[in-house]
Amino acid sequence: MLATETTYVKNLELIFLVYVKYINEAYGIGEDMDLKLLPLPALKNLFVIIKMLWQINFALWKSLSERILNWSDSQVIGDVLKDTSPYLKSYIQYSPQYDAGISELKKTLAQDSCPLKTALDKGMAHPLIKGNTLESYLILPIQRVPRYVMLLTDLINHTPPEHPDHQNLSESLRIMKEVGQKINEAILENERRMRCIEVSSLIIGGEREKDKTFEKDIFRVLILQSTVTKQCHNKTDEREIFLFNDYLVCCKILPSKKYEVRQKIELQHATAEAVEDETGTAFVIKSNLKSFVCYAKNPAEKKNCIAKINDAVNKQRIKLGLVEKPQTDLVAVWEPDSAQDYCSICKREFTVVRRRHHCRNCGLLIDGDCSRKRYPIHPNTPPVRVCDNCVPSLEKK
């Protein structure tokens, strides 16, 4: 373990002794290595975190060296690793930033007359670098935690259970695996956030303008994107559903490969339920604004949509302190226009004169004579058309 730690710490140090030094010189910053002045924000973030990681790993290397120089059969190193393990959570910060840093590096190198290219070429020619690229050094922190897990596993396998070091080594391995899991979660969340930014640029409002909702929260992430068939009044239409951690958005798919918002639902006012049908793909999305039936591409996708929507809804309601409050503001799903040709109450047939309407409370098809009254469905909402059957219950409210 000491040999790999020695190599790792030296390689992190070389990033600053060679590459950062030459990059600063190329951009006229000087040799003081003031990273604040570097005009490459994503790359600068990586260097700042690497500097912090170097300090942590240098302290670990120093402690390991002292123990191994005074080695005996009863010597232990598990306590050193255990005490250092919590600090290695700093690696969680590095991993999500890595892709952005590498992307900025490649984009900058693609430019004409690039100072960065001159600096990197000079760095690769340095005798200590031995022709290794900056990218090959920047990926080292990504590889380090899995390496620790492997090394600790090997150490434990060669340490008898009764040895005084066994317990601390086992605890260090547990913490290291936890760090590795959190790194993977951070990478996944960052990928979702980047995808969210990408998707947000494709979503436009009803007036063919970019919907500003998705620019307000930098912590918004995309959880699910799925193409479904939505049951509309008198037909079915293909729709794209975007599930964010705070919104559910149903969009019309435009020929330009962009998406026009049709329904935008706050998650605390939503839920998803399975619907029995011949295809096994139907489910209903209910909300305080509108409820509608969708058909997924297959039963597995239906199950996935329902699970992810309800999980996101539950997390949002917990976040907003609403988990104990029942969802009483969900509106009914409207019957399709093709469901029947007559009023659900008086049974008279719909005609050009006797038009079909929907009760906003129960969703049934009714004619004008059976829906003359207007009532607010929920508190602080405007009065809407309701059928005669729903009037008594609404009057009691």
mmCIF file of C-alpha atoms in Angstrom:
data_model
loop_
_atom_site.group_PDB
_atom_site.id
_atom_site.type_symbol
_atom_site.label_atom_id
_atom_site.label_comp_id
_atom_site.label_asym_id
_atom_site.label_seq_id
_atom_site.Cartn_x
_atom_site.Cartn_y
_atom_site.Cartn_z
ATOM 1 C CA MET A 1 0.000 0.000 0.000
ATOM 2 C CA LEU A 2 2.827 2.411 0.830
ATOM 3 C CA ALA A 3 4.362 1.979 -2.638
ATOM 4 C CA THR A 4 1.131 2.883 -4.422
ATOM 5 C CA GLU A 5 0.517 5.797 -2.036
ATOM 6 C CA THR A 6 4.022 7.131 -2.694
ATOM 7 C CA THR A 7 3.496 7.020 -6.457
ATOM 8 C CA TYR A 8 0.051 8.583 -6.185
ATOM 9 C CA VAL A 9 1.161 11.506 -3.991
ATOM 10 C CA LYS A 10 4.133 12.207 -6.267
ATOM 11 C CA ASN A 11 1.893 12.228 -9.345
ATOM 12 C CA LEU A 12 -0.530 14.686 -7.739
ATOM 13 C CA GLU A 13 2.429 16.895 -6.867
ATOM 14 C CA LEU A 14 3.692 16.764 -10.458
ATOM 15 C CA ILE A 15 0.420 18.266 -11.686
ATOM 16 C CA PHE A 16 1.344 21.477 -9.859
ATOM 17 C CA LEU A 17 5.119 21.383 -10.222
ATOM 18 C CA VAL A 18 4.883 20.981 -13.990
ATOM 19 C CA TYR A 19 1.480 21.366 -15.621
ATOM 20 C CA VAL A 20 -0.094 24.085 -13.452
ATOM 21 C CA LYS A 21 3.191 26.001 -13.502
ATOM 22 C CA TYR A 22 3.357 25.976 -17.312
ATOM 23 C CA ILE A 23 -0.362 26.752 -17.672
ATOM 24 C CA ASN A 24 0.008 29.796 -15.418
ATOM 25 C CA GLU A 25 3.016 30.960 -17.410
ATOM 26 C CA ALA A 26 1.127 30.509 -20.684
ATOM 27 C CA TYR A 27 -1.718 32.702 -19.444
ATOM 28 C CA GLY A 28 0.621 35.299 -17.963
ATOM 29 C CA ILE A 29 -0.264 34.506 -14.367
ATOM 30 C CA GLY A 30 3.309 33.921 -13.261
ATOM 31 C CA GLU A 31 4.861 31.258 -11.088
ATOM 32 C CA ASP A 32 2.887 31.985 -7.898
ATOM 33 C CA MET A 33 0.287 29.433 -9.037
ATOM 34 C CA ASP A 34 -2.647 31.694 -8.112
ATOM 35 C CA LEU A 35 -5.486 29.510 -9.389
ATOM 36 C CA LYS A 36 -8.011 32.338 -8.921
ATOM 37 C CA LEU A 37 -6.614 34.034 -12.014
ATOM 38 C CA LEU A 38 -6.842 31.003 -14.297
ATOM 39 C CA PRO A 39 -9.435 31.766 -17.053
ATOM 40 C CA LEU A 40 -10.557 28.127 -17.256
ATOM 41 C CA PRO A 41 -13.198 27.735 -14.500
ATOM 42 C CA ALA A 42 -13.899 24.002 -14.803
ATOM 43 C CA LEU A 43 -10.210 23.087 -14.987
ATOM 44 C CA LYS A 44 -9.480 25.489 -12.135
ATOM 45 C CA ASN A 45 -12.052 23.661 -9.976
ATOM 46 C CA LEU A 46 -10.223 20.375 -10.574
ATOM 47 C CA PHE A 47 -6.877 21.892 -9.610
ATOM 48 C CA VAL A 48 -8.334 23.386 -6.412
ATOM 49 C CA ILE A 49 -9.768 20.020 -5.329
ATOM 50 C CA ILE A 50 -6.596 18.140 -6.328
ATOM 51 C CA LYS A 51 -4.576 20.485 -4.135
ATOM 52 C CA MET A 52 -6.826 19.593 -1.196
ATOM 53 C CA LEU A 53 -6.594 15.865 -2.021
ATOM 54 C CA TRP A 54 -2.808 16.099 -2.172
ATOM 55 C CA GLN A 55 -2.720 17.546 1.356
ATOM 56 C CA ILE A 56 -4.914 14.715 2.659
ATOM 57 C CA ASN A 57 -2.966 11.978 0.908
ATOM 58 C CA PHE A 58 0.396 13.477 1.820
ATOM 59 C CA ALA A 59 -0.593 13.267 5.502
ATOM 60 C CA LEU A 60 -1.689 9.651 4.968
ATOM 61 C CA TRP A 61 1.561 8.809 3.179
ATOM 62 C CA LYS A 62 3.618 10.385 5.970
ATOM 63 C CA SER A 63 1.818 8.405 8.688
ATOM 64 C CA LEU A 64 2.086 5.132 6.755
ATOM 65 C CA SER A 65 5.801 5.723 6.148
ATOM 66 C CA GLU A 66 6.484 6.229 9.864
ATOM 67 C CA ARG A 67 4.627 3.034 10.784
ATOM 68 C CA ILE A 68 6.313 0.894 8.145
ATOM 69 C CA LEU A 69 9.797 2.221 8.969
ATOM 70 C CA ASN A 70 9.207 0.917 12.504
ATOM 71 C CA TRP A 71 7.578 -2.325 11.408
ATOM 72 C CA SER A 72 7.109 -5.318 13.690
ATOM 73 C CA ASP A 73 4.776 -8.310 13.882
ATOM 74 C CA SER A 74 2.486 -6.355 16.200
ATOM 75 C CA GLN A 75 2.588 -3.097 14.212
ATOM 76 C CA VAL A 76 -0.747 -1.731 12.971
ATOM 77 C CA ILE A 77 -1.772 0.665 10.194
ATOM 78 C CA GLY A 78 -5.527 0.225 10.308
ATOM 79 C CA ASP A 79 -5.994 3.113 12.736
ATOM 80 C CA VAL A 80 -4.176 5.459 10.326
ATOM 81 C CA LEU A 81 -6.421 4.415 7.458
ATOM 82 C CA LYS A 82 -9.521 4.585 9.655
ATOM 83 C CA ASP A 83 -8.695 8.116 10.851
ATOM 84 C CA THR A 84 -7.993 9.271 7.283
ATOM 85 C CA SER A 85 -11.016 7.633 5.648
ATOM 86 C CA PRO A 86 -13.567 10.356 6.550
ATOM 87 C CA TYR A 87 -11.357 13.011 4.909
ATOM 88 C CA LEU A 88 -11.336 10.999 1.704
ATOM 89 C CA LYS A 89 -14.969 12.019 1.261
ATOM 90 C CA SER A 90 -13.436 15.048 -0.466
ATOM 91 C CA TYR A 91 -13.148 12.728 -3.469
ATOM 92 C CA ILE A 92 -16.941 12.991 -3.738
ATOM 93 C CA GLN A 93 -16.447 16.644 -4.741
ATOM 94 C CA TYR A 94 -13.936 15.785 -7.452
ATOM 95 C CA SER A 95 -15.774 13.104 -9.378
ATOM 96 C CA PRO A 96 -18.796 15.168 -10.548
ATOM 97 C CA GLN A 97 -16.442 17.993 -11.631
ATOM 98 C CA TYR A 98 -14.165 15.725 -13.649
ATOM 99 C CA ASP A 99 -16.249 15.507 -16.845
ATOM 100 C CA ALA A 100 -16.753 19.283 -16.959
ATOM 101 C CA GLY A 101 -13.018 19.842 -16.535
ATOM 102 C CA ILE A 102 -12.066 17.391 -19.282
ATOM 103 C CA SER A 103 -14.729 18.831 -21.595
ATOM 104 C CA GLU A 104 -13.375 22.352 -21.071
ATOM 105 C CA LEU A 105 -9.843 21.070 -21.640
ATOM 106 C CA LYS A 106 -10.755 19.502 -24.997
ATOM 107 C CA LYS A 107 -12.798 22.500 -26.170
ATOM 108 C CA THR A 108 -9.979 24.882 -25.302
ATOM 109 C CA LEU A 109 -7.383 22.761 -27.099
ATOM 110 C CA ALA A 110 -9.559 22.794 -30.231
ATOM 111 C CA GLN A 111 -9.184 26.577 -30.492
ATOM 112 C CA ASP A 112 -6.629 28.230 -32.745
ATOM 113 C CA SER A 113 -3.571 29.834 -31.129
ATOM 114 C CA CYS A 114 -4.342 28.216 -27.792
ATOM 115 C CA PRO A 115 -1.974 29.063 -24.872
ATOM 116 C CA LEU A 116 -3.114 25.888 -23.123
ATOM 117 C CA LYS A 117 -1.797 23.679 -25.939
ATOM 118 C CA THR A 118 1.617 25.317 -25.690
ATOM 119 C CA ALA A 119 1.661 24.719 -21.932
ATOM 120 C CA LEU A 120 0.622 21.059 -22.206
ATOM 121 C CA ASP A 121 3.159 20.326 -24.933
ATOM 122 C CA LYS A 122 5.838 21.869 -22.761
ATOM 123 C CA GLY A 123 4.643 19.827 -19.786
ATOM 124 C CA MET A 124 4.728 16.526 -21.685
ATOM 125 C CA ALA A 125 8.319 17.252 -22.690
ATOM 126 C CA HIS A 126 9.385 17.662 -19.051
ATOM 127 C CA PRO A 127 11.663 14.792 -17.907
ATOM 128 C CA LEU A 128 9.584 14.117 -14.766
ATOM 129 C CA ILE A 129 6.376 13.766 -16.802
ATOM 130 C CA LYS A 130 7.846 11.226 -19.235
ATOM 131 C CA GLY A 131 5.376 12.050 -22.002
ATOM 132 C CA ASN A 132 2.232 11.493 -19.909
ATOM 133 C CA THR A 133 -0.707 13.760 -20.739
ATOM 134 C CA LEU A 134 -2.454 16.039 -18.244
ATOM 135 C CA GLU A 135 -5.588 13.907 -18.716
ATOM 136 C CA SER A 136 -3.710 10.830 -17.509
ATOM 137 C CA TYR A 137 -2.957 12.675 -14.264
ATOM 138 C CA LEU A 138 -6.425 14.171 -13.821
ATOM 139 C CA ILE A 139 -8.061 10.740 -13.877
ATOM 140 C CA LEU A 140 -5.908 9.455 -10.983
ATOM 141 C CA PRO A 141 -8.279 10.711 -8.217
ATOM 142 C CA ILE A 142 -11.177 8.961 -9.998
ATOM 143 C CA GLN A 143 -9.290 5.671 -9.825
ATOM 144 C CA ARG A 144 -7.975 6.073 -6.280
ATOM 145 C CA VAL A 145 -10.952 5.115 -4.089
ATOM 146 C CA PRO A 146 -11.643 1.838 -5.981
ATOM 147 C CA ARG A 147 -7.915 1.173 -5.623
ATOM 148 C CA TYR A 148 -8.141 1.648 -1.847
ATOM 149 C CA VAL A 149 -11.048 -0.804 -1.685
ATOM 150 C CA MET A 150 -8.996 -3.392 -3.552
ATOM 151 C CA LEU A 151 -5.877 -2.845 -1.399
ATOM 152 C CA LEU A 152 -7.811 -2.973 1.873
ATOM 153 C CA THR A 153 -9.655 -6.122 0.814
ATOM 154 C CA ASP A 154 -6.315 -7.770 0.076
ATOM 155 C CA LEU A 155 -4.875 -6.609 3.417
ATOM 156 C CA ILE A 156 -7.841 -7.992 5.359
ATOM 157 C CA ASN A 157 -7.596 -11.319 3.537
ATOM 158 C CA HIS A 158 -3.987 -11.593 4.728
ATOM 159 C CA THR A 159 -4.670 -10.402 8.284
ATOM 160 C CA PRO A 160 -5.845 -13.008 10.831
ATOM 161 C CA PRO A 161 -9.132 -12.124 12.593
ATOM 162 C CA GLU A 162 -7.377 -12.138 15.971
ATOM 163 C CA HIS A 163 -4.753 -9.601 14.834
ATOM 164 C CA PRO A 164 -5.155 -6.166 16.550
ATOM 165 C CA ASP A 165 -5.281 -4.490 13.128
ATOM 166 C CA HIS A 166 -8.144 -6.545 11.714
ATOM 167 C CA GLN A 167 -10.995 -4.511 13.200
ATOM 168 C CA ASN A 168 -9.628 -1.115 12.108
ATOM 169 C CA LEU A 169 -8.865 -2.412 8.621
ATOM 170 C CA SER A 170 -12.419 -3.741 8.335
ATOM 171 C CA GLU A 171 -13.864 -0.412 9.482
ATOM 172 C CA SER A 172 -11.645 1.448 6.993
ATOM 173 C CA LEU A 173 -12.900 -0.799 4.199
ATOM 174 C CA ARG A 174 -16.507 -0.132 5.206
ATOM 175 C CA ILE A 175 -15.970 3.640 5.106
ATOM 176 C CA MET A 176 -14.084 3.391 1.809
ATOM 177 C CA LYS A 177 -16.908 1.426 0.185
ATOM 178 C CA GLU A 178 -19.356 4.033 1.469
ATOM 179 C CA VAL A 179 -17.252 6.802 -0.086
ATOM 180 C CA GLY A 180 -17.151 4.871 -3.359
ATOM 181 C CA GLN A 181 -20.930 4.500 -3.354
ATOM 182 C CA LYS A 182 -21.425 8.215 -2.673
ATOM 183 C CA ILE A 183 -19.012 9.062 -5.480
ATOM 184 C CA ASN A 184 -21.093 6.975 -7.881
ATOM 185 C CA GLU A 185 -24.264 8.684 -6.642
ATOM 186 C CA ALA A 186 -22.663 12.116 -7.087
ATOM 187 C CA ILE A 187 -21.592 11.232 -10.633
ATOM 188 C CA LEU A 188 -25.103 9.995 -11.466
ATOM 189 C CA GLU A 189 -26.719 13.110 -9.995
ATOM 190 C CA ASN A 190 -24.336 15.331 -11.938
ATOM 191 C CA GLU A 191 -25.156 13.458 -15.152
ATOM 192 C CA ARG A 192 -28.860 13.988 -14.428
ATOM 193 C CA ARG A 193 -28.248 17.678 -13.784
ATOM 194 C CA MET A 194 -26.314 18.067 -17.030
ATOM 195 C CA ARG A 195 -29.090 16.229 -18.864
ATOM 196 C CA CYS A 196 -31.584 18.541 -17.167
ATOM 197 C CA ILE A 197 -29.758 21.590 -18.521
ATOM 198 C CA GLU A 198 -29.672 20.026 -21.980
ATOM 199 C CA VAL A 199 -33.377 19.160 -21.892
ATOM 200 C CA SER A 200 -34.342 22.566 -20.486
ATOM 201 C CA SER A 201 -32.906 24.241 -23.565
ATOM 202 C CA LEU A 202 -35.287 22.159 -25.713
ATOM 203 C CA ILE A 203 -38.458 22.886 -23.722
ATOM 204 C CA ILE A 204 -40.435 25.901 -24.852
ATOM 205 C CA GLY A 205 -43.597 27.461 -23.462
ATOM 206 C CA GLY A 206 -46.961 27.758 -25.125
ATOM 207 C CA GLU A 207 -45.859 30.941 -26.889
ATOM 208 C CA ARG A 208 -42.844 29.197 -28.413
ATOM 209 C CA GLU A 209 -40.488 30.755 -25.917
ATOM 210 C CA LYS A 210 -38.064 28.962 -23.689
ATOM 211 C CA ASP A 211 -39.827 28.049 -20.449
ATOM 212 C CA LYS A 212 -38.110 30.041 -17.697
ATOM 213 C CA THR A 213 -39.238 27.636 -14.966
ATOM 214 C CA PHE A 214 -36.258 25.415 -15.558
ATOM 215 C CA GLU A 215 -33.659 28.156 -15.092
ATOM 216 C CA LYS A 216 -34.558 29.013 -11.496
ATOM 217 C CA ASP A 217 -33.031 26.108 -9.599
ATOM 218 C CA ILE A 218 -29.478 24.907 -10.240
ATOM 219 C CA PHE A 219 -30.231 21.845 -8.112
ATOM 220 C CA ARG A 220 -32.986 20.609 -10.424
ATOM 221 C CA VAL A 221 -32.272 17.161 -11.856
ATOM 222 C CA LEU A 222 -33.950 15.088 -14.545
ATOM 223 C CA ILE A 223 -35.231 11.792 -13.162
ATOM 224 C CA LEU A 224 -37.184 10.369 -16.093
ATOM 225 C CA GLN A 225 -37.888 11.058 -19.754
ATOM 226 C CA SER A 226 -40.451 8.867 -21.478
ATOM 227 C CA THR A 227 -42.466 8.954 -24.694
ATOM 228 C CA VAL A 228 -46.119 8.075 -24.062
ATOM 229 C CA THR A 229 -49.451 8.201 -25.868
ATOM 230 C CA LYS A 230 -51.817 10.597 -24.085
ATOM 231 C CA GLN A 231 -55.583 10.191 -24.168
ATOM 232 C CA CYS A 232 -57.012 13.569 -25.221
ATOM 233 C CA HIS A 233 -60.690 14.606 -25.580
ATOM 234 C CA ASN A 234 -61.401 12.977 -28.920
ATOM 235 C CA LYS A 235 -58.100 11.414 -29.948
ATOM 236 C CA THR A 236 -54.740 10.177 -28.726
ATOM 237 C CA ASP A 237 -51.495 12.095 -29.173
ATOM 238 C CA GLU A 238 -47.856 11.266 -28.649
ATOM 239 C CA ARG A 239 -46.358 13.196 -25.745
ATOM 240 C CA GLU A 240 -42.984 13.441 -24.045
ATOM 241 C CA ILE A 241 -43.009 13.281 -20.257
ATOM 242 C CA PHE A 242 -40.169 14.876 -18.294
ATOM 243 C CA LEU A 243 -39.996 14.095 -14.592
ATOM 244 C CA PHE A 244 -37.802 16.470 -12.613
ATOM 245 C CA ASN A 245 -37.277 16.401 -8.854
ATOM 246 C CA ASP A 246 -39.858 19.196 -8.452
ATOM 247 C CA TYR A 247 -41.973 19.229 -11.637
ATOM 248 C CA LEU A 248 -43.717 16.804 -13.965
ATOM 249 C CA VAL A 249 -43.956 18.245 -17.474
ATOM 250 C CA CYS A 250 -46.021 16.829 -20.328
ATOM 251 C CA CYS A 251 -44.955 18.200 -23.716
ATOM 252 C CA LYS A 252 -46.024 18.089 -27.323
ATOM 253 C CA ILE A 253 -43.237 16.788 -29.564
ATOM 254 C CA LEU A 254 -42.453 19.377 -32.251
ATOM 255 C CA PRO A 255 -40.990 18.655 -35.718
ATOM 256 C CA SER A 256 -37.929 20.710 -34.719
ATOM 257 C CA LYS A 257 -37.142 18.054 -32.085
ATOM 258 C CA LYS A 258 -38.069 20.519 -29.370
ATOM 259 C CA TYR A 259 -40.872 20.182 -26.852
ATOM 260 C CA GLU A 260 -43.819 22.499 -26.205
ATOM 261 C CA VAL A 261 -45.209 22.523 -22.665
ATOM 262 C CA ARG A 262 -48.827 21.375 -22.404
ATOM 263 C CA GLN A 263 -49.045 20.520 -18.711
ATOM 264 C CA LYS A 264 -46.610 21.587 -16.001
ATOM 265 C CA ILE A 265 -47.397 20.061 -12.616
ATOM 266 C CA GLU A 266 -45.784 20.708 -9.245
ATOM 267 C CA LEU A 267 -44.916 17.299 -7.814
ATOM 268 C CA GLN A 268 -46.519 17.916 -4.426
ATOM 269 C CA HIS A 269 -49.855 18.029 -6.277
ATOM 270 C CA ALA A 270 -49.385 14.852 -8.339
ATOM 271 C CA THR A 271 -49.642 11.082 -8.248
ATOM 272 C CA ALA A 272 -49.582 8.185 -10.728
ATOM 273 C CA GLU A 273 -51.795 5.094 -10.716
ATOM 274 C CA ALA A 274 -52.096 1.974 -12.832
ATOM 275 C CA VAL A 275 -55.154 1.566 -15.056
ATOM 276 C CA GLU A 276 -56.418 -1.837 -16.152
ATOM 277 C CA ASP A 277 -56.659 -2.137 -19.930
ATOM 278 C CA GLU A 278 -56.142 -4.743 -22.655
ATOM 279 C CA THR A 279 -52.615 -3.578 -23.505
ATOM 280 C CA GLY A 280 -51.352 -3.495 -19.925
ATOM 281 C CA THR A 281 -49.673 -0.163 -20.641
ATOM 282 C CA ALA A 282 -52.219 2.378 -19.336
ATOM 283 C CA PHE A 283 -51.687 4.563 -16.297
ATOM 284 C CA VAL A 284 -53.194 7.804 -15.054
ATOM 285 C CA ILE A 285 -51.376 10.931 -13.929
ATOM 286 C CA LYS A 286 -53.493 12.913 -11.475
ATOM 287 C CA SER A 287 -52.869 16.485 -10.369
ATOM 288 C CA ASN A 288 -54.574 19.594 -9.045
ATOM 289 C CA LEU A 289 -54.592 21.099 -12.551
ATOM 290 C CA LYS A 290 -55.469 18.233 -14.852
ATOM 291 C CA SER A 291 -55.593 14.446 -14.746
ATOM 292 C CA PHE A 292 -55.097 12.307 -17.819
ATOM 293 C CA VAL A 293 -54.526 8.762 -19.019
ATOM 294 C CA CYS A 294 -51.265 7.769 -20.707
ATOM 295 C CA TYR A 295 -50.137 4.638 -22.510
ATOM 296 C CA ALA A 296 -46.503 3.631 -22.114
ATOM 297 C CA LYS A 297 -44.528 1.806 -24.795
ATOM 298 C CA ASN A 298 -44.750 -1.460 -22.866
ATOM 299 C CA PRO A 299 -45.821 -2.797 -19.435
ATOM 300 C CA ALA A 300 -42.283 -2.527 -18.049
ATOM 301 C CA GLU A 301 -42.071 1.156 -18.982
ATOM 302 C CA LYS A 302 -45.511 1.716 -17.419
ATOM 303 C CA LYS A 303 -44.289 0.210 -14.158
ATOM 304 C CA ASN A 304 -41.106 2.291 -14.304
ATOM 305 C CA CYS A 305 -43.032 5.535 -14.909
ATOM 306 C CA ILE A 306 -45.454 4.949 -12.037
ATOM 307 C CA ALA A 307 -42.683 3.990 -9.608
ATOM 308 C CA LYS A 308 -40.420 6.928 -10.438
ATOM 309 C CA ILE A 309 -43.225 9.499 -10.450
ATOM 310 C CA ASN A 310 -44.580 8.399 -7.075
ATOM 311 C CA ASP A 311 -41.103 8.142 -5.572
ATOM 312 C CA ALA A 312 -40.289 11.691 -6.721
ATOM 313 C CA VAL A 313 -43.671 12.937 -5.448
ATOM 314 C CA ASN A 314 -43.062 11.364 -2.047
ATOM 315 C CA LYS A 315 -39.579 12.895 -1.753
ATOM 316 C CA GLN A 316 -40.877 16.338 -2.722
ATOM 317 C CA ARG A 317 -43.748 16.156 -0.221
ATOM 318 C CA ILE A 318 -41.304 15.128 2.515
ATOM 319 C CA LYS A 319 -39.040 18.031 1.556
ATOM 320 C CA LEU A 320 -41.965 20.490 1.753
ATOM 321 C CA GLY A 321 -43.339 19.025 4.994
ATOM 322 C CA LEU A 322 -46.531 17.758 3.334
ATOM 323 C CA VAL A 323 -46.082 14.021 3.800
ATOM 324 C CA GLU A 324 -48.708 13.842 6.588
ATOM 325 C CA LYS A 325 -51.268 15.871 4.631
ATOM 326 C CA PRO A 326 -53.593 13.922 2.283
ATOM 327 C CA GLN A 327 -53.761 14.928 -1.377
ATOM 328 C CA THR A 328 -57.288 16.298 -1.576
ATOM 329 C CA ASP A 329 -56.784 18.621 -4.541
ATOM 330 C CA LEU A 330 -56.508 16.050 -7.351
ATOM 331 C CA VAL A 331 -58.956 16.552 -10.211
ATOM 332 C CA ALA A 332 -60.815 13.782 -12.027
ATOM 333 C CA VAL A 333 -59.780 12.249 -15.335
ATOM 334 C CA TRP A 334 -62.069 13.351 -18.159
ATOM 335 C CA GLU A 335 -63.922 10.695 -20.096
ATOM 336 C CA PRO A 336 -62.821 10.631 -23.757
ATOM 337 C CA ASP A 337 -65.324 12.224 -26.137
ATOM 338 C CA SER A 338 -65.593 8.880 -27.898
ATOM 339 C CA ALA A 339 -66.620 7.050 -24.701
ATOM 340 C CA GLN A 340 -70.343 7.618 -25.335
ATOM 341 C CA ASP A 341 -72.740 9.593 -27.522
ATOM 342 C CA TYR A 342 -75.186 10.600 -24.790
ATOM 343 C CA CYS A 343 -75.298 12.568 -21.539
ATOM 344 C CA SER A 344 -74.329 10.523 -18.463
ATOM 345 C CA ILE A 345 -77.227 12.033 -16.473
ATOM 346 C CA CYS A 346 -80.263 12.560 -18.737
ATOM 347 C CA LYS A 347 -79.144 9.986 -21.338
ATOM 348 C CA ARG A 348 -80.107 12.304 -24.208
ATOM 349 C CA GLU A 349 -77.975 11.984 -27.325
ATOM 350 C CA PHE A 350 -75.382 14.624 -28.137
ATOM 351 C CA THR A 351 -76.075 16.645 -31.288
ATOM 352 C CA VAL A 352 -74.775 19.753 -32.997
ATOM 353 C CA VAL A 353 -77.068 21.778 -30.726
ATOM 354 C CA ARG A 354 -76.793 19.617 -27.584
ATOM 355 C CA ARG A 355 -73.025 19.655 -27.229
ATOM 356 C CA ARG A 356 -70.968 17.417 -24.994
ATOM 357 C CA HIS A 357 -69.202 18.902 -21.960
ATOM 358 C CA HIS A 358 -67.116 17.520 -19.128
ATOM 359 C CA CYS A 359 -67.864 17.856 -15.451
ATOM 360 C CA ARG A 360 -64.694 19.313 -13.941
ATOM 361 C CA ASN A 361 -65.356 17.506 -10.679
ATOM 362 C CA CYS A 362 -66.086 13.909 -11.746
ATOM 363 C CA GLY A 363 -64.940 14.002 -15.402
ATOM 364 C CA LEU A 364 -68.140 12.515 -16.861
ATOM 365 C CA LEU A 365 -69.589 13.530 -20.218
ATOM 366 C CA ILE A 366 -72.726 15.648 -19.784
ATOM 367 C CA ASP A 367 -74.800 18.089 -21.814
ATOM 368 C CA GLY A 368 -75.380 21.781 -21.099
ATOM 369 C CA ASP A 369 -78.773 21.279 -19.425
ATOM 370 C CA CYS A 370 -77.231 18.947 -16.855
ATOM 371 C CA SER A 371 -74.298 21.252 -16.098
ATOM 372 C CA ARG A 372 -75.674 24.762 -15.691
ATOM 373 C CA LYS A 373 -74.005 25.519 -12.361
ATOM 374 C CA ARG A 374 -70.458 26.623 -11.619
ATOM 375 C CA TYR A 375 -68.589 25.787 -8.426
ATOM 376 C CA PRO A 376 -64.955 25.971 -7.295
ATOM 377 C CA ILE A 377 -63.605 22.428 -7.079
ATOM 378 C CA HIS A 378 -60.956 23.339 -4.505
ATOM 379 C CA PRO A 379 -60.416 26.300 -2.163
ATOM 380 C CA ASN A 380 -59.077 29.462 -3.803
ATOM 381 C CA THR A 381 -59.907 28.228 -7.318
ATOM 382 C CA PRO A 382 -62.341 29.849 -9.788
ATOM 383 C CA PRO A 383 -65.826 28.372 -10.353
ATOM 384 C CA VAL A 384 -65.954 25.786 -13.157
ATOM 385 C CA ARG A 385 -68.618 23.705 -14.915
ATOM 386 C CA VAL A 386 -69.928 20.827 -12.806
ATOM 387 C CA CYS A 387 -72.721 18.316 -13.368
ATOM 388 C CA ASP A 388 -75.966 18.265 -11.392
ATOM 389 C CA ASN A 389 -74.932 15.062 -9.620
ATOM 390 C CA CYS A 390 -71.845 16.742 -8.127
ATOM 391 C CA VAL A 391 -73.597 19.932 -7.001
ATOM 392 C CA PRO A 392 -74.846 18.610 -3.598
ATOM 393 C CA SER A 393 -71.389 17.480 -2.463
ATOM 394 C CA LEU A 394 -69.788 20.730 -3.634
ATOM 395 C CA GLU A 395 -72.429 22.799 -1.843
ATOM 396 C CA LYS A 396 -71.551 21.027 1.409
ATOM 397 C CA LYS A 397 -67.929 22.111 1.002
#
